[in-house]
XYZ file of C-alpha atoms in Angstrom:
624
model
C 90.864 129.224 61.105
C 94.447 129.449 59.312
C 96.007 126.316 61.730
C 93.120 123.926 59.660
C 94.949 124.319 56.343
C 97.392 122.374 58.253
C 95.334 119.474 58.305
C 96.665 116.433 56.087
C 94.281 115.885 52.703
C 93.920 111.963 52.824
C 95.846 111.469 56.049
C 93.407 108.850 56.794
C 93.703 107.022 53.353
C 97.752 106.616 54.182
C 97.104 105.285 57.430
C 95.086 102.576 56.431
C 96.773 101.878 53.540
C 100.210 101.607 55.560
C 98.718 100.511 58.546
C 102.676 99.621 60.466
C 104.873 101.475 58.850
C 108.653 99.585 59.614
C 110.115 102.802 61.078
C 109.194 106.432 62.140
C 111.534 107.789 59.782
C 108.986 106.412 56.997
C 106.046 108.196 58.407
C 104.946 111.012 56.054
C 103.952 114.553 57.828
C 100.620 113.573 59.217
C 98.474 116.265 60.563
C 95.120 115.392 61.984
C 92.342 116.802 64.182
C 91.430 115.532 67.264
C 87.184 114.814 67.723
C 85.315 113.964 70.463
C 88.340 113.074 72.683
C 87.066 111.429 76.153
C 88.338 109.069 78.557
C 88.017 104.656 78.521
C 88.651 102.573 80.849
C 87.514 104.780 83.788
C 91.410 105.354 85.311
C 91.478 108.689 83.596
C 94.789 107.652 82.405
C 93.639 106.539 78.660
C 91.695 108.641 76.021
C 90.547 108.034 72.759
C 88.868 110.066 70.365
C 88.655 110.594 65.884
C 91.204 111.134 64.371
C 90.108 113.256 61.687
C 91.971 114.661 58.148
C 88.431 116.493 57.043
C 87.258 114.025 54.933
C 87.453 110.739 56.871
C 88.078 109.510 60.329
C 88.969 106.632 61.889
C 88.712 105.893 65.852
C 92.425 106.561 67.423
C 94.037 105.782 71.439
C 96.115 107.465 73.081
C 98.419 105.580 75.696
C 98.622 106.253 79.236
C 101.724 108.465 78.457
C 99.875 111.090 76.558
C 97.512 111.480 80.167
C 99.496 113.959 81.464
C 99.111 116.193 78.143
C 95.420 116.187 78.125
C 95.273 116.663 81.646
C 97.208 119.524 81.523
C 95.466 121.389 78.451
C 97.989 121.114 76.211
C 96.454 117.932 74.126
C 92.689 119.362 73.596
C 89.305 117.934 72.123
C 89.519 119.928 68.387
C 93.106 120.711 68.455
C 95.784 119.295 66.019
C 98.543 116.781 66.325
C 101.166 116.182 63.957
C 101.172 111.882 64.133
C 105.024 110.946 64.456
C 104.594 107.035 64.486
C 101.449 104.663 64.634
C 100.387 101.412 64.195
C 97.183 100.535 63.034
C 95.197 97.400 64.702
C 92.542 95.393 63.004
C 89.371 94.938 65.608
C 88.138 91.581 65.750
C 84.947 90.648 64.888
C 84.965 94.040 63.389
C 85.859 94.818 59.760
C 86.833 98.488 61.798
C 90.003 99.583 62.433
C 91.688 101.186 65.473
C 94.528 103.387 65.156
C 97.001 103.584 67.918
C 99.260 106.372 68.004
C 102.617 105.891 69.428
C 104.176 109.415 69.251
C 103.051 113.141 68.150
C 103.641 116.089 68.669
C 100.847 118.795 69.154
C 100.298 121.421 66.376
C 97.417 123.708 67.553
C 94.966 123.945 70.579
C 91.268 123.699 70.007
C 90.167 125.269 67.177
C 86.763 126.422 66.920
C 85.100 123.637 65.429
C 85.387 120.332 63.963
C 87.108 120.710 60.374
C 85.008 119.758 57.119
C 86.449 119.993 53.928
C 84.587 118.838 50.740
C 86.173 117.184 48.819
C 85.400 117.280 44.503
C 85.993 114.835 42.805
C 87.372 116.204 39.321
C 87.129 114.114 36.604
C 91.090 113.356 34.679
C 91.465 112.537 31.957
C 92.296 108.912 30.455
C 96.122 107.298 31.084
C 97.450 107.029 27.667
C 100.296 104.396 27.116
C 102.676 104.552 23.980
C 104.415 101.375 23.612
C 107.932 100.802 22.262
C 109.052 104.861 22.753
C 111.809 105.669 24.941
C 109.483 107.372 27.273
C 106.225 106.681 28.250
C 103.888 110.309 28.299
C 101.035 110.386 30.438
C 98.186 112.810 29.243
C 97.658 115.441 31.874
C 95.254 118.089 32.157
C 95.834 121.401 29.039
C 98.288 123.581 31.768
C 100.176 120.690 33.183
C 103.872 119.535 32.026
C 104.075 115.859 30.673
C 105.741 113.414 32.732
C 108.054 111.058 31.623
C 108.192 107.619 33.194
C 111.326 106.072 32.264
C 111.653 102.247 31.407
C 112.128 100.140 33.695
C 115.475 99.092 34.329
C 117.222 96.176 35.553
C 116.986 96.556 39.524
C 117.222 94.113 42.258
C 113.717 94.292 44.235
C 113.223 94.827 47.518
C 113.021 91.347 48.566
C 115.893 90.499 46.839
C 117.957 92.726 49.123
C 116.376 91.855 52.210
C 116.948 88.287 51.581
C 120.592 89.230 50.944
C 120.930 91.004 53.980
C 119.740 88.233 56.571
C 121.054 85.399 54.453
C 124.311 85.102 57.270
C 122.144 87.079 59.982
C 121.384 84.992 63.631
C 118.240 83.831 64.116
C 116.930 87.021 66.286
C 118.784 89.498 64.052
C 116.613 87.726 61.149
C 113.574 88.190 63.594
C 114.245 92.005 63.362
C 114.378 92.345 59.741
C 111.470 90.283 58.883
C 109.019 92.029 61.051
C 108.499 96.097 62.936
C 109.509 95.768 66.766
C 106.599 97.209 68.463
C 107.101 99.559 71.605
C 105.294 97.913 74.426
C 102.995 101.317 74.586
C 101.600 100.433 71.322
C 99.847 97.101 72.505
C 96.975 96.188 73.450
C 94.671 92.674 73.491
C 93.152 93.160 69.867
C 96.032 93.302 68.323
C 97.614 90.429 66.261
C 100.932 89.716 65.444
C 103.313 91.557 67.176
C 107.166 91.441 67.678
C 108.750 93.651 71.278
C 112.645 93.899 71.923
C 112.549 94.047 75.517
C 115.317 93.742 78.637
C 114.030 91.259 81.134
C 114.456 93.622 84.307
C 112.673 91.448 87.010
C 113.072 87.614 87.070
C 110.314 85.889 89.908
C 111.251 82.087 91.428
C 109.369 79.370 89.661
C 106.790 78.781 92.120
C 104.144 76.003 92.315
C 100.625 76.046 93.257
C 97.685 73.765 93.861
C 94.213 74.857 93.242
C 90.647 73.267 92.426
C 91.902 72.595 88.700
C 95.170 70.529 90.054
C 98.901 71.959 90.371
C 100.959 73.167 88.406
C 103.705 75.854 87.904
C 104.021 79.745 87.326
C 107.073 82.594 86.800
C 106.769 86.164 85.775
C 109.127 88.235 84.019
C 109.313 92.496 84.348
C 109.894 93.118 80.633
C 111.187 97.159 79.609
C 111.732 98.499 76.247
C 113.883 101.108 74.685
C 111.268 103.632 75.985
C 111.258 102.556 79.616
C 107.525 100.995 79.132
C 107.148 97.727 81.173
C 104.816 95.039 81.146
C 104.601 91.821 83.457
C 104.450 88.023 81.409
C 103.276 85.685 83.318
C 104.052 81.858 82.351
C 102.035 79.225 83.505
C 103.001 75.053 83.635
C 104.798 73.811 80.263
C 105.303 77.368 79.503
C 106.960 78.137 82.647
C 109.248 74.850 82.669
C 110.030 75.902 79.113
C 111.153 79.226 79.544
C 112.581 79.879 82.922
C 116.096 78.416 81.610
C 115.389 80.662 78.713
C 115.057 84.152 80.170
C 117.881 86.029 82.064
C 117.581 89.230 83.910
C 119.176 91.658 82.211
C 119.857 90.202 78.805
C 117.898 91.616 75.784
C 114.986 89.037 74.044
C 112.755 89.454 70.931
C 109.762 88.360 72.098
C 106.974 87.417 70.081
C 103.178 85.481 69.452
C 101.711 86.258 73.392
C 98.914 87.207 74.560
C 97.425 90.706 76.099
C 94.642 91.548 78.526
C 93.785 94.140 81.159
C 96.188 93.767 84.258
C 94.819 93.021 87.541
C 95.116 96.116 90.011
C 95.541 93.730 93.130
C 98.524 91.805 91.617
C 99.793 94.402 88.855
C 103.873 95.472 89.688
C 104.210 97.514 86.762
C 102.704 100.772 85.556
C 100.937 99.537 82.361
C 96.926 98.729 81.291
C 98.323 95.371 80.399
C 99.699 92.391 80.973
C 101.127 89.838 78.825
C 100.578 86.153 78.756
C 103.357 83.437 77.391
C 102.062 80.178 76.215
C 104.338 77.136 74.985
C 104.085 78.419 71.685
C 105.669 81.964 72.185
C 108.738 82.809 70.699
C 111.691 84.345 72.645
C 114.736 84.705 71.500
C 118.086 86.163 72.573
C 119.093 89.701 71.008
C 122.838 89.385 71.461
C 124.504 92.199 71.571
C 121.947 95.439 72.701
C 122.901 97.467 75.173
C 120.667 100.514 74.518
C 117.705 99.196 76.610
C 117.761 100.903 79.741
C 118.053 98.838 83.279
C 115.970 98.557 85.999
C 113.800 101.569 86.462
C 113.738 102.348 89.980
C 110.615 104.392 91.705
C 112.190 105.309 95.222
C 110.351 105.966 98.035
C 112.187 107.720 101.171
C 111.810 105.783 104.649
C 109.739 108.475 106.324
C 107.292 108.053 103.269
C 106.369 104.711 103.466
C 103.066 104.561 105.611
C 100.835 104.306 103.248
C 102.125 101.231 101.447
C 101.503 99.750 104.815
C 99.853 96.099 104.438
C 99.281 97.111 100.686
C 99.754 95.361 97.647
C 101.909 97.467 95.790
C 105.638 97.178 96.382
C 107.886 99.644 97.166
C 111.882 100.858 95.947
C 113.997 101.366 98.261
C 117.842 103.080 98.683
C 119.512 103.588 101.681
C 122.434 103.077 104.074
C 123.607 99.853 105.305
C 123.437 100.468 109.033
C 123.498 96.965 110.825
C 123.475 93.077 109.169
C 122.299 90.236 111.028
C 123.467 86.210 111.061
C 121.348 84.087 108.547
C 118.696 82.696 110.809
C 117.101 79.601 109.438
C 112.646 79.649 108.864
C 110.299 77.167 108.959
C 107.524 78.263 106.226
C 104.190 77.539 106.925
C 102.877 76.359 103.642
C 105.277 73.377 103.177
C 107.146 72.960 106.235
C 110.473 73.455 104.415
C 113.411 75.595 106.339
C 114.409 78.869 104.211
C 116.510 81.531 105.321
C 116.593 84.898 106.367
C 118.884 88.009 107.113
C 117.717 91.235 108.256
C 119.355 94.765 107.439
C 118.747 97.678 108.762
C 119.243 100.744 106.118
C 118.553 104.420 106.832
C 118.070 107.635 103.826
C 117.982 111.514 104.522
C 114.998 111.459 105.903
C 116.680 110.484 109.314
C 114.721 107.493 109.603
C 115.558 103.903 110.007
C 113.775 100.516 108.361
C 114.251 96.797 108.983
C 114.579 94.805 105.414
C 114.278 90.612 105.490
C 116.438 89.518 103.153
C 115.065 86.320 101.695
C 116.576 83.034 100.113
C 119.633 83.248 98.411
C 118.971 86.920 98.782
C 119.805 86.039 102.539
C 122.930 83.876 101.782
C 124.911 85.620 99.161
C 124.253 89.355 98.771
C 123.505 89.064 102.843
C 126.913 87.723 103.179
C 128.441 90.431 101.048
C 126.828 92.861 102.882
C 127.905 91.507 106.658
C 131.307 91.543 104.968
C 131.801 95.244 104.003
C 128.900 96.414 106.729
C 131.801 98.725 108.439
C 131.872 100.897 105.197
C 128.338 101.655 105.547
C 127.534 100.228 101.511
C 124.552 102.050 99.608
C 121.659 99.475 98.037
C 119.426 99.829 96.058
C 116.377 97.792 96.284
C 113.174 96.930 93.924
C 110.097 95.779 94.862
C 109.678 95.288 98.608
C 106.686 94.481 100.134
C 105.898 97.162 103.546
C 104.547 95.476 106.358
C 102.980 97.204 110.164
C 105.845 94.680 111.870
C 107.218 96.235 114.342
C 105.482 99.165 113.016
C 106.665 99.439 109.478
C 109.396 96.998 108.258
C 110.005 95.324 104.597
C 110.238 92.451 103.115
C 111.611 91.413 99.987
C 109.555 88.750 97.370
C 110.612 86.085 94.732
C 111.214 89.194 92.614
C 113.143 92.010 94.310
C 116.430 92.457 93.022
C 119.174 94.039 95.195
C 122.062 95.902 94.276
C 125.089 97.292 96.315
C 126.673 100.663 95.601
C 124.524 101.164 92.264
C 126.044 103.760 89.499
C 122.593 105.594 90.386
C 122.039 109.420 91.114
C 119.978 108.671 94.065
C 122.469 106.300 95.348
C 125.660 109.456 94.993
C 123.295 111.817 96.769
C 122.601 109.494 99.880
C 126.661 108.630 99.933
C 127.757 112.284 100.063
C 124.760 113.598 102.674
C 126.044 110.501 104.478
C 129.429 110.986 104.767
C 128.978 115.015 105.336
C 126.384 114.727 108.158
C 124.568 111.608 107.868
C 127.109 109.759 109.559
C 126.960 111.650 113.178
C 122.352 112.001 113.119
C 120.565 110.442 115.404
C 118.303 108.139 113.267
C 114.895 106.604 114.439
C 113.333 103.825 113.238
C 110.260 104.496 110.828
C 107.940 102.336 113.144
C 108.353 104.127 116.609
C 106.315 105.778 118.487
C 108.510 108.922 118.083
C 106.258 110.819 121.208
C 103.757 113.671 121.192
C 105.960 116.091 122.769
C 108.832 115.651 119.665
C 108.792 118.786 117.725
C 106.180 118.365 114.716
C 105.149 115.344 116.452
C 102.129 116.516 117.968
C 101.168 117.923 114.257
C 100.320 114.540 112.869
C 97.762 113.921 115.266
C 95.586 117.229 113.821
C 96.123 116.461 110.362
C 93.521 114.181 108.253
C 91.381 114.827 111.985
C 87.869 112.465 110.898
C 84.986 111.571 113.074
C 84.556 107.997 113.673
C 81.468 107.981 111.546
C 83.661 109.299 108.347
C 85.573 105.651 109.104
C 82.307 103.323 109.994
C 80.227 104.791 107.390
C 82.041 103.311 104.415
C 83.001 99.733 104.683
C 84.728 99.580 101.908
C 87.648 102.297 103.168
C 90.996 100.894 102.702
C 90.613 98.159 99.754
C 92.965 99.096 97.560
C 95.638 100.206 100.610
C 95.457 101.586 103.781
C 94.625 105.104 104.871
C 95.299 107.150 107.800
C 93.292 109.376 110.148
C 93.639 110.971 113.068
C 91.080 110.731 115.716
C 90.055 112.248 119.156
C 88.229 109.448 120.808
C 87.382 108.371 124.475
C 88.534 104.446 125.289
C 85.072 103.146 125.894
C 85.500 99.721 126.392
C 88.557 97.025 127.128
C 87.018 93.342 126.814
C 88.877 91.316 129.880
C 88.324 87.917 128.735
C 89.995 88.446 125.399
C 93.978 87.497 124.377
C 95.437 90.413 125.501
C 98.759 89.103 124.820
C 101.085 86.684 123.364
C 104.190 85.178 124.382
C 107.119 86.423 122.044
C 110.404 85.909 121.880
C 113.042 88.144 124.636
C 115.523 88.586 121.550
C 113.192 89.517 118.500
C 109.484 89.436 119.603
C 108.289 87.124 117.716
C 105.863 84.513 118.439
C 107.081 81.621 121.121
C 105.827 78.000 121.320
C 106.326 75.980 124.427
C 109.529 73.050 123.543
C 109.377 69.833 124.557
C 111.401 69.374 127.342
C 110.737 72.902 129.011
C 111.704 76.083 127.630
C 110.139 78.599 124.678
C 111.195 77.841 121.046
C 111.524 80.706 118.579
C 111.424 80.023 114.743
C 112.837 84.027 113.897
C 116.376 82.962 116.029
C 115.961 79.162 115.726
C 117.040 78.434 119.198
C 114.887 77.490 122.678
C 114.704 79.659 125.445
C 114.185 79.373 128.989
C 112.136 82.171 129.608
C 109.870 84.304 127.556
C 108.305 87.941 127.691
C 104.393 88.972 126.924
C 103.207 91.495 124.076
C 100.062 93.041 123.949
C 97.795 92.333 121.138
C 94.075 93.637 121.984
C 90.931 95.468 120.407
C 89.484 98.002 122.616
C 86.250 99.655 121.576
C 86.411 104.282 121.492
C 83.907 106.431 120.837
C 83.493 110.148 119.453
C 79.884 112.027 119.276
C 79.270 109.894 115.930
C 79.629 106.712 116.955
C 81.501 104.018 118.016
C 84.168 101.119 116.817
C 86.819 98.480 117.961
C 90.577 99.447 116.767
C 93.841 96.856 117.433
C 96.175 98.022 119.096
C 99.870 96.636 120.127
C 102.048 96.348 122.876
C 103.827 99.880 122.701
C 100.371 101.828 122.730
C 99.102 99.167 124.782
C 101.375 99.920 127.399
C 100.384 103.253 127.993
C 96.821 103.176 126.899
C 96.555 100.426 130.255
C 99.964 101.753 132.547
C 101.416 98.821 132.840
C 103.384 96.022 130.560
C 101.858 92.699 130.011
C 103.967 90.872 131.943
C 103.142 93.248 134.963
C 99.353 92.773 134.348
C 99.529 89.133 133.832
C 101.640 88.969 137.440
C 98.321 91.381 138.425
C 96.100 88.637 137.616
C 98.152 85.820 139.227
C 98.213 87.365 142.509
C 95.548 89.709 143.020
C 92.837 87.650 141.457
C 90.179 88.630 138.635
C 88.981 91.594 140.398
C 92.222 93.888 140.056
C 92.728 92.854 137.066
C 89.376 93.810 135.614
C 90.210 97.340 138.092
C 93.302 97.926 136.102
C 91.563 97.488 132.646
C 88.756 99.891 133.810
C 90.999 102.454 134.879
C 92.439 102.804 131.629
C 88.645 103.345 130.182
C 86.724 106.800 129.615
C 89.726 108.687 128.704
C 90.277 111.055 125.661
C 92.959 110.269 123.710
C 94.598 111.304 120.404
C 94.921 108.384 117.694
C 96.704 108.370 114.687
C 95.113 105.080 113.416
C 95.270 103.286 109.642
C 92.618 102.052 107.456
C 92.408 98.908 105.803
C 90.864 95.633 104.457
C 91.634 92.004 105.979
C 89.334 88.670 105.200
C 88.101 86.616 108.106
C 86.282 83.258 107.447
C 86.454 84.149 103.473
C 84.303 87.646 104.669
C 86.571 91.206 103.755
C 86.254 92.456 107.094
C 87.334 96.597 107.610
C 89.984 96.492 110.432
C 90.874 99.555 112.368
C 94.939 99.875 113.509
C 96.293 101.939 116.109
C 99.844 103.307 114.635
C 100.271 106.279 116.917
C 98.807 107.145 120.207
C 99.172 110.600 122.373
C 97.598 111.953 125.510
C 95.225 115.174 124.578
C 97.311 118.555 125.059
C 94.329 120.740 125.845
C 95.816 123.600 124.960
C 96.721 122.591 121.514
C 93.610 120.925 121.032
C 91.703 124.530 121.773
C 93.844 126.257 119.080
C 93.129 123.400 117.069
C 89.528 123.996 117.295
C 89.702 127.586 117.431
C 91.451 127.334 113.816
C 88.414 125.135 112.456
C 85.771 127.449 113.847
C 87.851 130.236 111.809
C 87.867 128.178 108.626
C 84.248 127.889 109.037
C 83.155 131.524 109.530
C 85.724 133.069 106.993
């Protein structure tokens, strides 16, 4: 056991004696063994564990961006780590402490067991002090060489020359030299004072809300450090008013005396445990003059990739090629009745595909603008955090905090231009949310992988909380309900919803303008069933139309002039048919009740043939 003589004798005695040391470059070499490492938190993506030195321990975390090492074997329960930089956290209501380790580096894998070294205590001898010599001699045991300690001489303390150093400093510099900056991965709720030098790289609208406590205001900031860890602040009311002047995206702050606790999943934007919490009393101040910070970090997902964010909560990146740019259109929100308005864009990537972004706001009116402007040169942007709707199949939409930015000095962006201008240019692209067609080469494909029985759907109601997921399905149309809305009456120009205008005529929000005819768009459940059971699924006007043969408008004019009886004929001609069904998964709340709903996203006739290989390829997996 030769790698435990690397262990650290007292290791755990300097820690919490120096429990934040003011810069990595004053850590001494700290080697320590890792005991009864394990998981917290139940995300698999935190660990702590002892941090032992042979003698003592003390209870140490790892942050999520150690994960990957223990995952991977390389970080192991009983193996060593060399501790690069710490900081040590009192535990309240706890006279404990909790050491949090910032960076290491790993020494050894497992040994064979836990390390114990015992320590004797050997008796020295007595400090004797000679007064008035030049020299002061300290007794030492009969082998050992005296030491001198020289008299003190007439030096300025350390104090002295830190108060020297700030005395012309700016307030934030001061900030830095009175207290450590903290790296955002170091922080957690039981911590106290803190100080982070972060680059605000996400700026949200100041929005208002109203809720059984009264109204009041809210803004959130995306905050990134040094190391590229972000963390969301949230300000709420006289903290909001206070510092949504103050904060600017892409400036540098030193931001200090907030608050910490475990981010909510459903509204969390950021990869972090955490999220932060800015009272009134914070303190944020400008750090003029850093540029080493990085910028927005950017997690993009290609067009063709994007059906599983479909509906979901978490938002999406986006780069791609300016293909079309619509007029600013004018939209009356819902909640308050006020007009705001919107541009759409069309953008493609190398994935061939195509995807519809709503610019929103002054989103809409000034980079939209720029873009119409230069849309012939066929820009690059970059986009963060979109939210993915099933509009039109897939489409996005951007929030009060996406940020876009045109022709960004990005790697991804330079890739896209030259694939665009080589060959990109003259492809065919399709958008992301059409029914591309069984008989498409690979297209037939999707409908045999993630193949479930309807029971594997049914049988867990909770399937799809966190985000959608897909299936494929062979299923016989069992039932089409004639006395339910099979249809709506959207708009000829952008299918939207339709109201009927006083005066005659259909008025359309999306294009703010009254037309005087309109079109119909299917929007119906129908009930399949497989051996296992049954189910209703949605299902819109392009599957629609072939699931019942006609259009809407053509069944509606059914109706009207054959009477009840056809049409009901027509609806049950469509039923006891196999079909193949490429459907999505989620949650949706009806009458405050989380309801699962069942979406149609893809729909094919069954190809016998490919079917029987299909099956004949299960059987094999099952008899192999």
């Amino acid at each position: 056991m030769d790698a435990a003589k690397s262990l650290t004798p007292g290791a755990v005695s300097h820690i919490l004696a120096n429990p934040s040391p003011g810069d990595a470059a004053e850590v001494p070499e700290l080697v320590v063994q890792v005991v009864d490492l394990k998981s917290i938190g139940g995300t698999g993506s935190r660990f702590s564990f002892m941090a032992s030195d042979g003698k003592d321990k003390i209870k140490a975390m790892l942050p999520t961006q150690f994960a990957a090492e223990v995952r991977s074997g390389n970080l192991q329960n009983l193996g060593l780590i060399r501790v690069l930089d710490y900081t040590c956290n009192a535990v309240p209501n706890n006279d404990n402490r909790a050491l949090i380790i910032t960076k290491c580096e790993i020494v050894s894998q497992a040994l064979d067991a836990e390390v114990n070294s015992e320590v004797k205590k050997e008796e020295e001898p007595a400090i004797v002090l000679k007064p008035k010599d030049e020299g002061v001699v300290v007794s030492k045991p009969a082998n050992a060489p005296p030491v001198v300690l020289k008299p003190k001489q007439d030096l300025k303390s350390a104090s002295q020359i830190v108060n020297e150093q700030r005395g012309n400093a700016a307030p934030a510099a001061r900030l830095s030299m009175t207290r450590r900056v903290h790296p955002l991965i170091s922080l957690n709720p039981y911590q106290g004072n803190w100080i982070i030098k972060v680059r605000v790289t996400s700026k949200g609208n100041l929005r208002t809300y109203k809720n059984a406590r009264g109204e009041g205001c809210v803004f959130n900031v995306e905050l990134t450090d040094e190391d590229g860890t972000q963390i969301q602040a949230t300000m709420f009311n006289e903290a909001a008013k206070k510092f949504y002047p103050v904060f600017e995206l892409g400036k540098v702050y030193y931001v200090s005396k907030g608050s910490l606790r475990i981010a909510n999943k459903q509204f969390k934007t950021v990869h972090n445990d955490y999220e932060m919490t800015l009272n009134e009393n914070a303190v944020v101040e400008e750090a003029e003059g850093e540029t080493f910070i990085p910028q927005v970090q950017y997690n993009f997902v290609n067009i063709d990739q994007l059906g599983p964010y479909v509906n979901g909560r978490e938002l999406v990146d986006v780069v791609g090629v300016v293909q079309s740019v619509s007029p600013t259109l004018s939209v009356r929100r819902k909640s308050d009745n006020e007009m705001i308005p919107k541009r759409d864009i069309v953008v493609a990537d190398e994935s061939g595909k195509t995807v519809s972004v709503s610019l929103w706001n002054d989103l809409a009116t000034t980079t939209g603008q720029e873009l119409l402007d230069m849309v012939d040169s066929s820009p690059i942007i970059a986009i963060k955090s979109l939210r993915v709707s099933d509009f039109q199949g897939v489409s996005l939409s951007t929030v009060g905090k996406s940020t876009v930015v045109v022709n960004p000095d990005l790697p991804e962006a330079q890739k896209l231009k030259s694939w665009y201008e080589s060959e990109g240019k003259g492809t065919s692209m399709a958008p992301i949310g059409a029914d591309i067609g069984a008989a498409r080469a690979g297209g037939l494909r999707s409908m045999y992988s993630d193949r479930v029985f309807l029971s594997h759907i049914t049988s867990d109601p909770n399937m799809g909380q966190e985000k959608p997921v897909f299936f494929s399905l062979y299923a016989i149309i069992s039932h089409i309900k004639p006395d339910q809305n099979m249809w709506y009456r959207a708009c000829k120009t952008c299918n939207k919803k339709v109201t009927e205008a006083i005066g005659g005529g259909y008025w359309c929000e999306g294009c703010n303008k009254n037309d005087a005819e309109c079109s119909l768009r299917y929007i119906m459940v129908i009930k399949v069933s497989d051996p296992t059971g049954e189910a209703w699924v949605s299902v819109f006007n392009e599957h629609a139309e072939k699931i019942i043969g006609c259009s809407a408008d053509e069944l509606d004019q059914i109706r009207k002039e054959e009477g009840d009886d056809s049409y009901i004929l027509k609806l049950k001609e469509a039923t006891w048919v196999p079909h193949l069904f490429r459907v999505s998964v989620a949650q949706h709340e009806y009458m405050n009740e989380r309801r699962q709903r069942i979406t149609v996203r893809t729909e094919a006739p069954v190809d016998y043939a490919a079917e029987s290989k299909y099956l004949l390829e299960e059987i094999a997996k099952l008899t192999a």
